[in-house]
Tab-separated table of C-alpha atoms and ligand atoms in Angstrom:
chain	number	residue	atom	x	y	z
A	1	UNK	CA	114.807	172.959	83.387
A	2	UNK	CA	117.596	170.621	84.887
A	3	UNK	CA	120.914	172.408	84.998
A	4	UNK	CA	122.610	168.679	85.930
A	5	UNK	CA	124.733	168.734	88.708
A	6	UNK	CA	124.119	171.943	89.709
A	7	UNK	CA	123.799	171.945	93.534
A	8	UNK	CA	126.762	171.099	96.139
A	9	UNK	CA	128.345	171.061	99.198
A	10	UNK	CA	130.362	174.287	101.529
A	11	UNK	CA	133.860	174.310	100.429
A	12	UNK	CA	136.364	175.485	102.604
A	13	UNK	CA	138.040	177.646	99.864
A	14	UNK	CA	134.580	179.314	99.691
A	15	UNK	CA	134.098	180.247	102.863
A	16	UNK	CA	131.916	177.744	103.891
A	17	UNK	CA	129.622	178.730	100.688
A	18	UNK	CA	128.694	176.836	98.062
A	19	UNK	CA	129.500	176.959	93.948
A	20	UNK	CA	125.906	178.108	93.675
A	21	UNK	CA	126.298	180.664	96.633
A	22	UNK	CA	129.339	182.125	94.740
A	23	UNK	CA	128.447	182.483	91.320
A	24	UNK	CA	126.922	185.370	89.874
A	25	UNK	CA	123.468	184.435	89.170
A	26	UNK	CA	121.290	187.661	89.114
A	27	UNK	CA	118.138	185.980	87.329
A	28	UNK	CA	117.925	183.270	89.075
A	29	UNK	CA	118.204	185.314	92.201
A	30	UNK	CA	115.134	186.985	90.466
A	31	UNK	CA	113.476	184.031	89.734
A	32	UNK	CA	113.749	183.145	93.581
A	33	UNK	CA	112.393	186.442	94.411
A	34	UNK	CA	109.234	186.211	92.284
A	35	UNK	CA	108.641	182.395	92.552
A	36	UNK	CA	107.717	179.369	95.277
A	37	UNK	CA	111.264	177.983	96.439
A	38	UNK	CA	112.102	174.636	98.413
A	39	UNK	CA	114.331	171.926	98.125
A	40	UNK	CA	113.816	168.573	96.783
A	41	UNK	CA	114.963	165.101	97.237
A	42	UNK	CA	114.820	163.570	93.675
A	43	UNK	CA	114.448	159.854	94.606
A	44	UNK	CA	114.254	160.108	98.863
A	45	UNK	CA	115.965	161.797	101.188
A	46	UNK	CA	119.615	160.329	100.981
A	47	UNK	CA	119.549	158.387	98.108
A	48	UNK	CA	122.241	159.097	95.462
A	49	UNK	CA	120.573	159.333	92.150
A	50	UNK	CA	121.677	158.980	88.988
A	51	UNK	CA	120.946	161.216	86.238
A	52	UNK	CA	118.543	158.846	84.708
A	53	UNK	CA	116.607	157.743	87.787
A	54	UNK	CA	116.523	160.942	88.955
A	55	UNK	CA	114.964	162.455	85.496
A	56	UNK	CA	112.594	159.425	85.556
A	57	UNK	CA	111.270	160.379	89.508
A	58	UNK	CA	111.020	163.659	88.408
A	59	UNK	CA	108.650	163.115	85.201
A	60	UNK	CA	106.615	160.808	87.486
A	61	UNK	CA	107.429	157.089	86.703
A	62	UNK	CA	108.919	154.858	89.744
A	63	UNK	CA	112.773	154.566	88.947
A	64	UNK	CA	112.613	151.257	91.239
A	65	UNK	CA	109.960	149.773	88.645
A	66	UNK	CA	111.061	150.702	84.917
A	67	UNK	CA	114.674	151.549	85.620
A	68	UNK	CA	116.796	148.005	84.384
A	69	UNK	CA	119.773	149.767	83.569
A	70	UNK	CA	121.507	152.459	81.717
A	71	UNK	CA	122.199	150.531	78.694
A	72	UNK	CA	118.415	150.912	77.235
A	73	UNK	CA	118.438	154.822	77.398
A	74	UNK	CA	121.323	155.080	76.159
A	75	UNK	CA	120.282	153.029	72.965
A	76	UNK	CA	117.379	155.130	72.292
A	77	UNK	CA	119.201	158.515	72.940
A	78	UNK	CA	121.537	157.839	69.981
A	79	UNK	CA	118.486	156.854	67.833
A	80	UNK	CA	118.197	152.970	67.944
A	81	UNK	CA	114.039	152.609	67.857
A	82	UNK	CA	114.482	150.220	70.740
A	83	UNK	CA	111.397	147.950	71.879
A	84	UNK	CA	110.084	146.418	74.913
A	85	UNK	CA	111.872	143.073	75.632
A	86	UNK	CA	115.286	144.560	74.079
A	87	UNK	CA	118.290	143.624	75.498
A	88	UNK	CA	120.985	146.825	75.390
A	89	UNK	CA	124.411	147.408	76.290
A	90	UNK	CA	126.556	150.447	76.684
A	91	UNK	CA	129.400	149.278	74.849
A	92	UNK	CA	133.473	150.780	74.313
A	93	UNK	CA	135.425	150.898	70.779
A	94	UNK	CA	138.568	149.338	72.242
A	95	UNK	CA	142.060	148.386	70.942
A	96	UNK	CA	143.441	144.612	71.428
A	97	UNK	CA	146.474	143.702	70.458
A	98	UNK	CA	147.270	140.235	68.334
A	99	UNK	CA	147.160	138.422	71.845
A	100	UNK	CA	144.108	139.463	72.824
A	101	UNK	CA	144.928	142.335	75.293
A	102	UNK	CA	143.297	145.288	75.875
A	103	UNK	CA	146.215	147.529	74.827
A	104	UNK	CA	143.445	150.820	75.315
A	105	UNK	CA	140.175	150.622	76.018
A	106	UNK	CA	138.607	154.110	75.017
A	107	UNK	CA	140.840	152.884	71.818
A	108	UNK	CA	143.004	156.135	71.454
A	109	UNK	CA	139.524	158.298	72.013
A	110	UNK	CA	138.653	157.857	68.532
A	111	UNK	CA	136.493	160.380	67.237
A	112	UNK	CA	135.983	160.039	63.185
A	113	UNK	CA	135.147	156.709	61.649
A	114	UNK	CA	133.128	155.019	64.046
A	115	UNK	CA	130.188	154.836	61.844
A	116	UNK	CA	131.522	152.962	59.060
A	117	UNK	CA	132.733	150.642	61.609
A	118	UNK	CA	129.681	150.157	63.523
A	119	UNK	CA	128.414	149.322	60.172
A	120	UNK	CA	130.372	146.163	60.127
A	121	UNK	CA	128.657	145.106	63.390
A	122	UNK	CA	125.167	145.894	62.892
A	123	UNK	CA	123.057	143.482	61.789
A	124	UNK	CA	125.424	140.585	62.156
A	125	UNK	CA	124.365	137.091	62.114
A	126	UNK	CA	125.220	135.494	65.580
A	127	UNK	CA	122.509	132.892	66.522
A	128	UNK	CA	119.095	132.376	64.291
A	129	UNK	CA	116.673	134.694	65.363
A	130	UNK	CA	118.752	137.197	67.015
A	131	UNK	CA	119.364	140.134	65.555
A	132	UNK	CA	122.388	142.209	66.641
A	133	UNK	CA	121.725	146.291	66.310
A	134	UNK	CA	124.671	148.316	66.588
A	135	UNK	CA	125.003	152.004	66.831
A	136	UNK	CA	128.044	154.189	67.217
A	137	UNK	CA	127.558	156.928	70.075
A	138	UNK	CA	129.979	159.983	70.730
A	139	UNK	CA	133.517	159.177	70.946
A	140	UNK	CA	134.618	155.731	71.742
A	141	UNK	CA	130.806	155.109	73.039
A	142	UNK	CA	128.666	152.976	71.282
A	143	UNK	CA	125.330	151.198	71.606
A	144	UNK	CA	124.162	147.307	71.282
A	145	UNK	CA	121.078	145.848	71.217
A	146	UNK	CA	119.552	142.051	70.718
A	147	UNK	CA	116.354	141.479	70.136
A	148	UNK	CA	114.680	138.165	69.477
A	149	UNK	CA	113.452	135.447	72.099
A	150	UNK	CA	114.852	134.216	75.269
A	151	UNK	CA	117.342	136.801	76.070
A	152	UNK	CA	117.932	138.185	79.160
A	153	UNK	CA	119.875	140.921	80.667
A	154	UNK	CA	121.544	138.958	83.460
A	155	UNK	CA	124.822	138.727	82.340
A	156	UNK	CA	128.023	140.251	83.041
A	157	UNK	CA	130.555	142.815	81.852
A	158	UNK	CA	132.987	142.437	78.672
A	159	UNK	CA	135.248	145.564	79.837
A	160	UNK	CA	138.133	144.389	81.987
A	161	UNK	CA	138.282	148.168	83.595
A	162	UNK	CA	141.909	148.306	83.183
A	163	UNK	CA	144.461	147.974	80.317
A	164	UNK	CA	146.828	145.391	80.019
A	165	UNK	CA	144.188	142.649	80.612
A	166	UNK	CA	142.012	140.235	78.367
A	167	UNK	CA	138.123	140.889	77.833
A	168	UNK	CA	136.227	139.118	80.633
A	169	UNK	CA	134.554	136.775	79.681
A	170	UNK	CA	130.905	137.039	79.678
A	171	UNK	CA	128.766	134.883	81.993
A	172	UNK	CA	124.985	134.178	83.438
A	173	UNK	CA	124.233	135.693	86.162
A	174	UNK	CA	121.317	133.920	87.328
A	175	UNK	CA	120.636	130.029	86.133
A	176	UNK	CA	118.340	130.539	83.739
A	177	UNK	CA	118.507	129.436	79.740
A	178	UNK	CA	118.192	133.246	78.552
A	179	UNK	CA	121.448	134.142	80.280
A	180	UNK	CA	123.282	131.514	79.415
A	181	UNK	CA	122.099	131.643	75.735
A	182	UNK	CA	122.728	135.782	75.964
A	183	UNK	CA	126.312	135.331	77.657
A	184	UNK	CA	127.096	133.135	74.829
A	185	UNK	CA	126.090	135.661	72.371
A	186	UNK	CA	127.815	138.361	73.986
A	187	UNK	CA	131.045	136.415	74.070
A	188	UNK	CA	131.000	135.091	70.073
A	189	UNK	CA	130.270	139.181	69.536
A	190	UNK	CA	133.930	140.187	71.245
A	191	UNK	CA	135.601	137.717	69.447
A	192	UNK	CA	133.642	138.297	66.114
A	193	UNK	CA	134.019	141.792	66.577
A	194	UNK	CA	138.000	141.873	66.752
A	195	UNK	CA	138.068	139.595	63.649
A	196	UNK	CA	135.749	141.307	61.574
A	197	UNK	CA	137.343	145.618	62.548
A	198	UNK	CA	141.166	144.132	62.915
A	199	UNK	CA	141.717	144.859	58.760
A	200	UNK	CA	138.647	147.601	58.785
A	201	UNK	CA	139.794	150.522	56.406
A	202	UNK	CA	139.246	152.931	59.303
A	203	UNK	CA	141.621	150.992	61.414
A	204	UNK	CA	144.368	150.350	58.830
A	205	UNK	CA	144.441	154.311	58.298
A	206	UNK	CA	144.326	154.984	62.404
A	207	UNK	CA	147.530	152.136	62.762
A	208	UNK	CA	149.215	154.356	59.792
A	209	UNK	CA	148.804	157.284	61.503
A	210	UNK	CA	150.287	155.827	64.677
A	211	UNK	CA	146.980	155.854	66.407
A	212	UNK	CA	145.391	152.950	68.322
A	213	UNK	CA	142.689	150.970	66.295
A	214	UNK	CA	139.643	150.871	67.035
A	215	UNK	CA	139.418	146.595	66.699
A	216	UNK	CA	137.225	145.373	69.497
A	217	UNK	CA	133.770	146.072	71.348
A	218	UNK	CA	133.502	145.386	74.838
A	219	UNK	CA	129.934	145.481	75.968
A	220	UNK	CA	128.438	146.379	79.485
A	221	UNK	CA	125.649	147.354	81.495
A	222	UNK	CA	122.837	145.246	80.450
A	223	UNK	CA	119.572	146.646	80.742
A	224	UNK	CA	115.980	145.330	79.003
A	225	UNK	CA	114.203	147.642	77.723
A	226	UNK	CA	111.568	148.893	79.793
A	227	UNK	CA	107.584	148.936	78.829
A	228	UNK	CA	106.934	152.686	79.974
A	229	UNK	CA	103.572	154.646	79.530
A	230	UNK	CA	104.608	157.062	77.304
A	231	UNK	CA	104.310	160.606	79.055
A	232	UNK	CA	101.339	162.142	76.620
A	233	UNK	CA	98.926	159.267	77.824
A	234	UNK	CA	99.850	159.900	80.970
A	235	UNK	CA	99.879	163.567	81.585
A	236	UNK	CA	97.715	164.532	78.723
A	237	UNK	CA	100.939	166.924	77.753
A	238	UNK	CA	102.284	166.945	74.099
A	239	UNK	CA	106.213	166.829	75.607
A	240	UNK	CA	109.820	167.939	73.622
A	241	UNK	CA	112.942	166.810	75.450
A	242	UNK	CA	116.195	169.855	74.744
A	243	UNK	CA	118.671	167.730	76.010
A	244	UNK	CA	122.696	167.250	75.396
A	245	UNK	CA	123.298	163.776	76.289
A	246	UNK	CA	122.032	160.254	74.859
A	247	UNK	CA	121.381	159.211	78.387
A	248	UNK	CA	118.903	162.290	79.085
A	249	UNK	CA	117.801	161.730	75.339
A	250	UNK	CA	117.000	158.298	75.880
A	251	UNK	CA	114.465	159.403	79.116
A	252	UNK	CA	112.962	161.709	76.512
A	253	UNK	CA	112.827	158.942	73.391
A	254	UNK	CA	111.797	156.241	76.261
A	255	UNK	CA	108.908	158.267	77.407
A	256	UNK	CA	107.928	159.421	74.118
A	257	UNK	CA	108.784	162.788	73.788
A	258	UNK	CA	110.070	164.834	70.907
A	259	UNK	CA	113.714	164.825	70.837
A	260	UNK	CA	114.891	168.421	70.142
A	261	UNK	CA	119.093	168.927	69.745
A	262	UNK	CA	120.204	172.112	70.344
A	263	UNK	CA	123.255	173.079	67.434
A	264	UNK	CA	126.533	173.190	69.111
A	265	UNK	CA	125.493	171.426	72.542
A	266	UNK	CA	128.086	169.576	73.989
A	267	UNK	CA	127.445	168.376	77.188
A	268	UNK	CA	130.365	170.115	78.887
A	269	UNK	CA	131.743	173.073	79.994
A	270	UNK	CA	131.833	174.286	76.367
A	271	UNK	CA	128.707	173.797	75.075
A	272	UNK	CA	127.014	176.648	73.151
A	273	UNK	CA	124.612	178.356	76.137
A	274	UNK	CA	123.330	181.175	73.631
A	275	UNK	CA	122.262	178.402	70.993
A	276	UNK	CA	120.756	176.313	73.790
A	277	UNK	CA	118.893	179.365	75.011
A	278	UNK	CA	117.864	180.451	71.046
A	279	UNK	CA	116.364	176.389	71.156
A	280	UNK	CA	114.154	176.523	74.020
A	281	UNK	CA	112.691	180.081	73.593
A	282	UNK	CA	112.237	178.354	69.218
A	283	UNK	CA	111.032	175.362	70.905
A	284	UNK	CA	108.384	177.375	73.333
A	285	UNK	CA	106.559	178.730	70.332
A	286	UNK	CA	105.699	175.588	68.729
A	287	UNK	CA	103.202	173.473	70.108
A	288	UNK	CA	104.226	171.664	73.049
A	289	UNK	CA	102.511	171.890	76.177
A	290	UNK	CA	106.000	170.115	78.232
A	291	UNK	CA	109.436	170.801	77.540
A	292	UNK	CA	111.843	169.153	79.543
A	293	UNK	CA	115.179	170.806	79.195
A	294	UNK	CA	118.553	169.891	80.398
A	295	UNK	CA	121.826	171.583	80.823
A	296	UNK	CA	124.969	168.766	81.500
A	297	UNK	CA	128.357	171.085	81.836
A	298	UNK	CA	128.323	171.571	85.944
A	299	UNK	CA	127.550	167.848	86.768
A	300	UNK	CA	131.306	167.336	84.401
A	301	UNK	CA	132.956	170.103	86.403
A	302	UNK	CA	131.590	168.368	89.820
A	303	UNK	CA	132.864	164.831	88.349
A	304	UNK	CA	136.472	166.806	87.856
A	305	UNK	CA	136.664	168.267	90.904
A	306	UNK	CA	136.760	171.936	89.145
A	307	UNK	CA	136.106	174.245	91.163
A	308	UNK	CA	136.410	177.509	89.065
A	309	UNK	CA	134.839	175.796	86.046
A	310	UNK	CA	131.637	174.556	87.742
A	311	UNK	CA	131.317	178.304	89.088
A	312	UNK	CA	131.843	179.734	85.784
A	313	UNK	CA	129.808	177.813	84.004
A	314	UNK	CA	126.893	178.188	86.686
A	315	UNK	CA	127.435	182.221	86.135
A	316	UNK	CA	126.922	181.370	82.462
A	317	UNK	CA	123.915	179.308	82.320
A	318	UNK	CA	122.271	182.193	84.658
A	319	UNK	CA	121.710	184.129	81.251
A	320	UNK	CA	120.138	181.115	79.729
A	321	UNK	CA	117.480	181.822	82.730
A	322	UNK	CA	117.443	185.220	81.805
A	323	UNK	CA	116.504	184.181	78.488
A	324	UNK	CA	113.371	181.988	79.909
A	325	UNK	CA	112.445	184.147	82.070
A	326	UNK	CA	110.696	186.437	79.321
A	327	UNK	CA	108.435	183.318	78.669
A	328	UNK	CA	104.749	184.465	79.808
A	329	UNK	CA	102.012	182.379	80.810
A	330	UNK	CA	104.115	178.923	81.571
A	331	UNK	CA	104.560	177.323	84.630
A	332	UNK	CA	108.627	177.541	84.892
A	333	UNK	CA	110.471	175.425	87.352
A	334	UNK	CA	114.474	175.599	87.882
A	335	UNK	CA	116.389	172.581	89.316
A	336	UNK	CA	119.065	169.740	89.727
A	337	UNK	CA	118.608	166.212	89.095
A	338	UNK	CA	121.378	165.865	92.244
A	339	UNK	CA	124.085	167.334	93.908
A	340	UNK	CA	127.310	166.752	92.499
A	341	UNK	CA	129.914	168.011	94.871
A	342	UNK	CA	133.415	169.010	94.241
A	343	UNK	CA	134.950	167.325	97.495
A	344	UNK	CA	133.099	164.336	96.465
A	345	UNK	CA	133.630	163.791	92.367
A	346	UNK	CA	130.259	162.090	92.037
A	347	UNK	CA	126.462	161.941	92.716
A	348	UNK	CA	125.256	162.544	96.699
A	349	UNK	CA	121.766	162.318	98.167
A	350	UNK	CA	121.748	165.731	99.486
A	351	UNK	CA	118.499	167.377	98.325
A	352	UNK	CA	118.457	170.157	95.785
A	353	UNK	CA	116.880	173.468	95.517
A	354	UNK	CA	114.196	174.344	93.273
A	355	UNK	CA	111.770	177.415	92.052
A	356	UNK	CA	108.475	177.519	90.437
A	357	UNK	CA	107.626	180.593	88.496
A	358	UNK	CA	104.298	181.577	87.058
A	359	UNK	CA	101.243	183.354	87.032
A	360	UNK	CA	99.008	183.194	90.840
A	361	UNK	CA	101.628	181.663	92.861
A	362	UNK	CA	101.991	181.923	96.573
A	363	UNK	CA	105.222	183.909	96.672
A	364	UNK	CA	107.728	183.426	99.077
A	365	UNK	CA	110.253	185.720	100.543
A	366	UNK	CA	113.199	183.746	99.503
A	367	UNK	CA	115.377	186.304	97.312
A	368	UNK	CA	118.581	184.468	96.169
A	369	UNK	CA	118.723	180.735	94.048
A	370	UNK	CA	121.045	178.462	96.542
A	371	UNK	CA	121.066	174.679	98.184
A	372	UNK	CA	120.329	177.004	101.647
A	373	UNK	CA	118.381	179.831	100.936
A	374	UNK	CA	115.774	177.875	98.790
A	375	UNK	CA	115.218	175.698	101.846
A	376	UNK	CA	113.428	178.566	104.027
A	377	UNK	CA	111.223	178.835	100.908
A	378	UNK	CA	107.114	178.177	100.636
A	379	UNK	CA	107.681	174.905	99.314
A	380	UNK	CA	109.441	173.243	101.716
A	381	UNK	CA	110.572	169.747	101.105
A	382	UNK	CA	109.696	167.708	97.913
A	383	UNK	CA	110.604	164.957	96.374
A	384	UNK	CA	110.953	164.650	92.704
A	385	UNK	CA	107.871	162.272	92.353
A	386	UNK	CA	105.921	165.311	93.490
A	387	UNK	CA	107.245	167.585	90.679
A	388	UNK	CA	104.590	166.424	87.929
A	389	UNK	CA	101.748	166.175	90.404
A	390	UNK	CA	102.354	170.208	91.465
A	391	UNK	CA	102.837	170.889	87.368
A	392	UNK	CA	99.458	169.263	86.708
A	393	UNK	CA	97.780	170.802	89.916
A	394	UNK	CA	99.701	174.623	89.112
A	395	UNK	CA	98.572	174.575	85.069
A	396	UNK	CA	94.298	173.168	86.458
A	397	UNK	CA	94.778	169.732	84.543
A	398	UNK	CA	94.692	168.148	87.944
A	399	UNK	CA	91.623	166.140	88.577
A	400	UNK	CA	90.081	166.041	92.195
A	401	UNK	CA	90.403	162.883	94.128
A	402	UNK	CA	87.329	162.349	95.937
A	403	UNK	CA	84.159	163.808	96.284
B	1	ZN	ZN1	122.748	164.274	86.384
B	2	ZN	ZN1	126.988	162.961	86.791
């Protein structure tokens, strides 16, 4: 279980403690007490991970070999059945005015509609033997792919970043053919796209209603899809992925797990805990012998800078564990994928803490779940590439190297 975000920094306003130190976990204070603790660096020590490469370290694949980008995950968390050699893009429902400026980029936050407008994108005809897959995501958020041959994912950014500003234009980043061919792709999809949304249905009723249209897509973040050895042949483990966020539900599609949506999830601060909680203890019955499980709302109260919400929501998610803990006979381990520190609004490399609970463990004498207290622990200092190895070694699936 990755409750995302979770681990920090001392604040000043705390003491000199940290958001985890503060909150009122009691179970995973138990957990601590009748587990292995010790900290872990997900990718190495001081590198600042990102959720994905961090989830991908910790299931065992080299983020420095099959990560290409966020765009691919993405894609697959939302559903699109993407395939080695796909190129995908994160993309934005944005509004452009008659000159071509980006009036609003997250195009007034739309929230209804966006599927019978990515309708009018998907599967449009570009360039023979591409074909254009479109998907709308939460939000504003939506998903591209192209797939066909000589593509290539070196190519630049549609989104200008700010308002008030024309699309950029698209453009090769390397010499070769593929980019140039995929840059000119990209750009005849921008233009294509404002032409074929400006009189949409959808949009004519938003523009009635005073709101901003949603009349352009700007894509980003190329990524080709990666070829990844799905986790089962791997590991030998039949795997579900409980997870609230297309990225995280990409790593899960990508690697071939089940993907299992808890009702009333969110990814924030407001997600439905007891539901999530109801999910994995449903999902633990059934037969999987890996569940990956991931809890977003404190890495969005780190990203705000919210103190009291990131607390809160830690306290919260502590009777999720109390939940889990009734699970007999698994091997249970509690962590981050990073730190994501109030005083810093974003990702660090500072290592996070970590417990392993199960049957014939060498218990520690660690007795509280913090960044500090789970570094005295038996475990000492990991990193996430380790995690799988210990799983397979703790549950005897581990075969011996050597003689
Ligand atoms: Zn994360
Ligand atoms: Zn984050």
């Amino acid at each position: 279980m990755i409750i995302d975000g979770m681990a920090d920094r001392p604040l000043e306003e705390l003491g000199g403690k940290t958001p985890l130190e503060v909150a009122n976990t009691p179970n995973m204070d138990q957990m601590a007490k009748i587990g292995i603790n010790g900290i872990m660096d997900p990718i190495k020590p001081g590198i600042r991970p990102g959720s994905d490469t961090s989830h991908l370290s910790i299931l065992g694949y080299d983020p420095y070999q099959v990560y290409t980008g966020r765009g691919p995950f993405e894609a697959a968390g939302v559903g699109v059945e993407v395939r080695p050699g796909d190129i995908a893009f994160r993309c934005n429902f944005s509004t452009s005015d008659e000159d071509g400026i980006i009036i609003d980029r997250r195009a007034g936050r739309i929230r209804e509609g966006t599927s019978l407008i990515a309708q009018k994108i998907n599967g449009i005809n570009l360039e023979p033997g591409v074909e254009v897959i479109f998907k709308e995501s939460t939000g504003h958020r939506a998903v591209l792919v192209l797939r066909g041959e000589g593509l290539s994912d070196q190519v630049s950014d549609a989104d200008p970043k700010h308002e008030g500003k024309v699309p950029k234009e698209i453009v090769a980043l390397d010499d070769s053919e593929e980019a140039q061919k995929t840059a000119r792709i990209l750009n005849e999809l921008v233009k294509t796209s404002y032409e074929v949304l400006k009189d949409h249905p959808v949009n004519l009723e938003r523009m009635k209603n005073k709101e901003n249209p949603a009349n352009i897509i700007l894509p980003r973040g190329a990524g080709a899809v990666p070829e990844v050895q799905p986790f089962h042949e791997k590991y030998g483990l039949k795997a579900a992925c409980i997870a609230e966020t297309g990225l995280i539900l990409g790593i899960g599609k990508i690697t071939g797990m089940d993907l299992i949506e808890a009702e009333g999830a969110t990814g924030g601060i407001d997600t439905d805990l007891n539901s999530i909680g109801r999910c994995i203890m449903d999902t633990a019955t059934r037969n999987y012998d890996f569940i990956l499980i991931n809890i977003d709302g404190a890495d969005e109260s780190g990203h705000d800078g919210i103190l009291k919400e990131k607390v809160d929501f830690l306290t919260r998610v502590d009777s999720v564990i109390g939940q889990v803990m009734q699970l007999e006979d698994v091997i249970f381990i509690l962590t981050a994928d990073h730190s994501t520190p109030i005083s810093i609004m974003d990702h660090t490399g500072d290592p996070v803490p970590l417990i392993i609970k199960g049957p014939a463990l060498r218990v520690d004498d660690v007795e509280q779940f913090s960044e500090r207290a789970a570094a005295k622990g038996g475990l000492c200092r990991i990193r996430g590439s380790d995690v799988m190895n210990i799983v397979m070694d703790l549950t005897n699936r581990a075969t011996k190297f050597g003689a």
